[in-house]
Amino acid sequence: PSPELKAAGDKLVSELKRVQKENGYLGIYDGSQRFGGGGANWDVWGHYHMIYGLYQWYLATGNQDAMTVATRAADCIIAHFKSQRNSYVAAGTPQTNMAISHAFALLYRETGQQKYLDEAVKIVDTCWKDPTAGNWLESALADKEFYQMVGTNNPYTNRWEALHPLMTLGVLYEVTGDSRYYNALEHIWLSIQKTDRH
């Protein structure tokens, strides 16, 4: 807990607050390229990592600006995908862009705001079922090995990046008590331990 590290982290939060768009956007894209651009980029993934880092900084330091920037970015993502016909599937590359479900689950745990839980559950229970995704929840509950959870025309849905959306399962179990989430996460963990360690 050094003062230098605290100052550096707080400065980063201040810079993110300064550059954050009025609607909460924190990325580098314009127009139709925002939030995945229909599979052209990992913009939602980038937002996930910023939200996650800001959330962790808030927990470690109590920096309220970090939490404010994080929730504004999350709200911007929710507003964007409300207008998308296929919701979060429209972002493409599910192993990365659907990681935002983990951030939503954490924000719900911290704030108690139902909209964050609703988005996390929607992504896990609905969007993961899209043929391009790995259908990780149902595949795990059907005893498939992790390496077998591959989306249509997308052999990369079981890459290491998928671990970020999979972490959603643990938080959802904690906040809902739904044993499906626990059982799926445990199965995936044991499958990776058995067949996917490098």
Short mmCIF file of C-alpha atoms in Angstrom, two decimals:
data_model
loop_
_atom_site.label_atom_id
_atom_site.label_comp_id
_atom_site.label_asym_id
_atom_site.label_seq_id
_atom_site.Cartn_x
_atom_site.Cartn_y
_atom_site.Cartn_z
CA PRO A 1 0.00 0.00 0.00
CA SER A 2 2.51 2.64 -1.11
CA PRO A 3 1.54 6.31 -1.49
CA GLU A 4 3.15 6.33 -4.94
CA LEU A 5 0.96 3.48 -6.17
CA LYS A 6 -2.15 5.10 -4.71
CA ALA A 7 -1.29 8.38 -6.45
CA ALA A 8 -0.68 6.61 -9.77
CA GLY A 9 -3.96 4.69 -9.57
CA ASP A 10 -5.93 7.77 -8.60
CA LYS A 11 -4.36 9.69 -11.47
CA LEU A 12 -5.44 6.99 -13.91
CA VAL A 13 -8.98 7.16 -12.55
CA SER A 14 -8.95 10.94 -12.95
CA GLU A 15 -7.77 10.64 -16.55
CA LEU A 16 -10.46 8.08 -17.38
CA LYS A 17 -13.07 10.34 -15.80
CA ARG A 18 -11.76 13.28 -17.85
CA VAL A 19 -11.87 11.45 -21.20
CA GLN A 20 -15.10 9.52 -20.63
CA LYS A 21 -17.77 10.60 -23.10
CA GLU A 22 -20.95 12.23 -21.85
CA ASN A 23 -22.87 8.99 -22.40
CA GLY A 24 -20.29 6.96 -20.45
CA TYR A 25 -18.34 5.56 -23.43
CA LEU A 26 -14.67 4.79 -22.67
CA GLY A 27 -13.46 3.32 -25.96
CA ILE A 28 -11.61 4.42 -29.07
CA TYR A 29 -14.23 3.78 -31.78
CA ASP A 30 -16.80 5.96 -33.51
CA GLY A 31 -20.25 5.28 -34.89
CA SER A 32 -21.09 1.75 -35.95
CA GLN A 33 -17.64 0.50 -34.88
CA ARG A 34 -18.49 0.97 -31.23
CA PHE A 35 -19.09 -2.06 -29.02
CA GLY A 36 -17.85 -4.73 -31.39
CA GLY A 37 -18.72 -3.24 -34.73
CA GLY A 38 -20.60 -6.42 -35.63
CA GLY A 39 -17.61 -8.59 -34.81
CA ALA A 40 -14.90 -6.26 -36.13
CA ASN A 41 -13.31 -5.48 -32.75
CA TRP A 42 -13.13 -6.26 -29.05
CA ASP A 43 -14.44 -2.92 -27.79
CA VAL A 44 -16.77 -4.49 -25.22
CA TRP A 45 -13.82 -6.58 -23.98
CA GLY A 46 -11.79 -3.40 -23.53
CA HIS A 47 -14.63 -1.81 -21.60
CA TYR A 48 -14.90 -4.95 -19.45
CA HIS A 49 -11.28 -4.71 -18.39
CA MET A 50 -11.55 -0.99 -17.62
CA ILE A 51 -14.74 -1.52 -15.59
CA TYR A 52 -13.17 -4.47 -13.78
CA GLY A 53 -10.02 -2.50 -12.97
CA LEU A 54 -11.98 0.53 -11.80
CA TYR A 55 -14.17 -1.71 -9.64
CA GLN A 56 -11.12 -3.36 -8.07
CA TRP A 57 -9.51 0.05 -7.44
CA TYR A 58 -12.71 1.20 -5.74
CA LEU A 59 -12.67 -1.89 -3.50
CA ALA A 60 -9.00 -1.42 -2.64
CA THR A 61 -9.01 2.33 -2.05
CA GLY A 62 -12.59 3.55 -1.70
CA ASN A 63 -12.07 5.91 -4.67
CA GLN A 64 -15.69 6.81 -5.45
CA ASP A 65 -14.79 8.29 -8.84
CA ALA A 66 -13.56 4.84 -9.91
CA MET A 67 -16.96 3.34 -9.16
CA THR A 68 -18.77 6.23 -10.84
CA VAL A 69 -16.74 5.90 -14.05
CA ALA A 70 -17.25 2.12 -14.00
CA THR A 71 -21.02 2.29 -13.58
CA ARG A 72 -21.37 5.02 -16.21
CA ALA A 73 -19.46 2.84 -18.69
CA ALA A 74 -21.62 -0.17 -17.80
CA ASP A 75 -24.79 1.87 -18.23
CA CYS A 76 -23.58 3.05 -21.64
CA ILE A 77 -23.11 -0.57 -22.73
CA ILE A 78 -26.57 -1.53 -21.46
CA ALA A 79 -28.13 1.39 -23.34
CA HIS A 80 -26.30 0.45 -26.54
CA PHE A 81 -27.33 -3.20 -26.55
CA LYS A 82 -30.95 -2.46 -25.68
CA SER A 83 -31.22 -1.21 -29.26
CA GLN A 84 -29.52 -4.25 -30.81
CA ARG A 85 -31.81 -6.91 -32.27
CA ASN A 86 -29.52 -9.76 -31.21
CA SER A 87 -28.37 -8.05 -28.05
CA TYR A 88 -24.79 -8.86 -26.97
CA VAL A 89 -24.41 -11.43 -29.75
CA ALA A 90 -24.19 -8.46 -32.13
CA ALA A 91 -20.76 -7.56 -30.69
CA GLY A 92 -19.24 -10.76 -32.13
CA THR A 93 -16.29 -12.75 -30.72
CA PRO A 94 -18.21 -14.09 -27.71
CA GLN A 95 -15.13 -15.40 -25.90
CA THR A 96 -14.08 -11.78 -25.41
CA ASN A 97 -17.00 -9.40 -25.73
CA MET A 98 -19.36 -11.44 -23.54
CA ALA A 99 -16.95 -11.04 -20.62
CA ILE A 100 -18.95 -7.92 -19.79
CA SER A 101 -21.36 -10.29 -18.00
CA HIS A 102 -18.74 -10.69 -15.26
CA ALA A 103 -18.54 -6.93 -14.75
CA PHE A 104 -22.33 -6.68 -14.60
CA ALA A 105 -22.50 -9.44 -11.97
CA LEU A 106 -19.84 -7.74 -9.85
CA LEU A 107 -21.56 -4.37 -10.13
CA TYR A 108 -24.82 -5.96 -9.01
CA ARG A 109 -23.07 -7.53 -6.02
CA GLU A 110 -21.67 -4.12 -5.06
CA THR A 111 -24.63 -1.84 -5.85
CA GLY A 112 -27.69 -4.08 -5.62
CA GLN A 113 -29.02 -2.49 -8.81
CA GLN A 114 -31.22 -5.07 -10.54
CA LYS A 115 -30.34 -3.89 -14.06
CA TYR A 116 -26.82 -5.28 -13.66
CA LEU A 117 -28.03 -8.69 -12.54
CA ASP A 118 -30.58 -8.75 -15.36
CA GLU A 119 -27.87 -8.11 -17.97
CA ALA A 120 -25.51 -10.73 -16.53
CA VAL A 121 -28.26 -13.36 -16.44
CA LYS A 122 -29.44 -12.43 -19.95
CA ILE A 123 -25.95 -12.91 -21.36
CA VAL A 124 -25.31 -16.23 -19.59
CA ASP A 125 -28.77 -17.75 -19.97
CA THR A 126 -29.59 -16.43 -23.46
CA CYS A 127 -26.67 -15.00 -25.41
CA TRP A 128 -24.35 -17.91 -24.63
CA LYS A 129 -26.83 -20.15 -26.48
CA ASP A 130 -26.20 -18.39 -29.78
CA PRO A 131 -24.58 -20.83 -32.25
CA THR A 132 -21.48 -18.62 -32.51
CA ALA A 133 -20.84 -18.87 -28.76
CA GLY A 134 -19.70 -21.90 -26.80
CA ASN A 135 -23.01 -22.44 -24.99
CA TRP A 136 -20.78 -22.85 -21.94
CA LEU A 137 -23.53 -23.16 -19.32
CA GLU A 138 -25.64 -25.83 -21.01
CA SER A 139 -22.59 -27.62 -22.43
CA ALA A 140 -21.09 -27.91 -18.96
CA LEU A 141 -24.36 -29.13 -17.48
CA ALA A 142 -24.44 -31.76 -20.26
CA ASP A 143 -20.94 -32.94 -19.18
CA LYS A 144 -19.11 -31.75 -22.28
CA GLU A 145 -15.41 -31.14 -21.88
CA PHE A 146 -14.28 -27.54 -22.15
CA TYR A 147 -12.45 -28.15 -25.42
CA GLN A 148 -15.70 -29.45 -26.93
CA MET A 149 -17.57 -26.20 -26.22
CA VAL A 150 -17.00 -24.67 -29.65
CA GLY A 151 -19.34 -22.26 -31.41
CA THR A 152 -20.46 -22.70 -35.01
CA ASN A 153 -17.78 -21.32 -37.34
CA ASN A 154 -15.89 -20.20 -34.25
CA PRO A 155 -13.28 -22.70 -33.01
CA TYR A 156 -11.94 -20.10 -30.58
CA THR A 157 -14.84 -19.95 -28.11
CA ASN A 158 -12.77 -22.07 -25.71
CA ARG A 159 -9.63 -19.94 -25.81
CA TRP A 160 -8.23 -18.54 -22.57
CA GLU A 161 -10.15 -15.29 -23.10
CA ALA A 162 -13.34 -17.26 -22.41
CA LEU A 163 -12.29 -17.55 -18.77
CA HIS A 164 -13.43 -13.98 -18.19
CA PRO A 165 -17.07 -14.60 -19.17
CA LEU A 166 -16.92 -17.94 -17.34
CA MET A 167 -16.04 -16.14 -14.09
CA THR A 168 -19.57 -14.75 -14.25
CA LEU A 169 -20.86 -18.15 -13.17
CA GLY A 170 -19.25 -17.92 -9.74
CA VAL A 171 -20.63 -14.47 -9.00
CA LEU A 172 -24.09 -15.42 -10.27
CA TYR A 173 -24.10 -18.42 -7.95
CA GLU A 174 -23.08 -16.20 -5.02
CA VAL A 175 -25.81 -13.63 -5.65
CA THR A 176 -28.66 -15.92 -6.77
CA GLY A 177 -27.98 -19.27 -5.12
CA ASP A 178 -28.83 -20.97 -8.44
CA SER A 179 -26.90 -24.25 -8.35
CA ARG A 180 -26.77 -24.45 -12.17
CA TYR A 181 -24.14 -21.74 -12.14
CA TYR A 182 -22.04 -23.46 -9.46
CA ASN A 183 -22.29 -26.88 -11.10
CA ALA A 184 -21.34 -25.54 -14.51
CA LEU A 185 -18.35 -23.62 -13.17
CA GLU A 186 -17.12 -26.62 -11.19
CA HIS A 187 -17.45 -28.86 -14.25
CA ILE A 188 -15.56 -26.41 -16.45
CA TRP A 189 -12.82 -25.99 -13.83
CA LEU A 190 -12.32 -29.76 -13.54
CA SER A 191 -12.43 -30.16 -17.33
CA ILE A 192 -9.75 -27.52 -17.82
CA GLN A 193 -7.67 -29.14 -15.10
CA LYS A 194 -8.00 -32.50 -16.83
CA THR A 195 -7.63 -31.60 -20.51
CA ASP A 196 -6.60 -27.97 -21.05
CA ARG A 197 -3.67 -27.09 -18.81
CA HIS A 198 -0.59 -25.89 -20.67
#
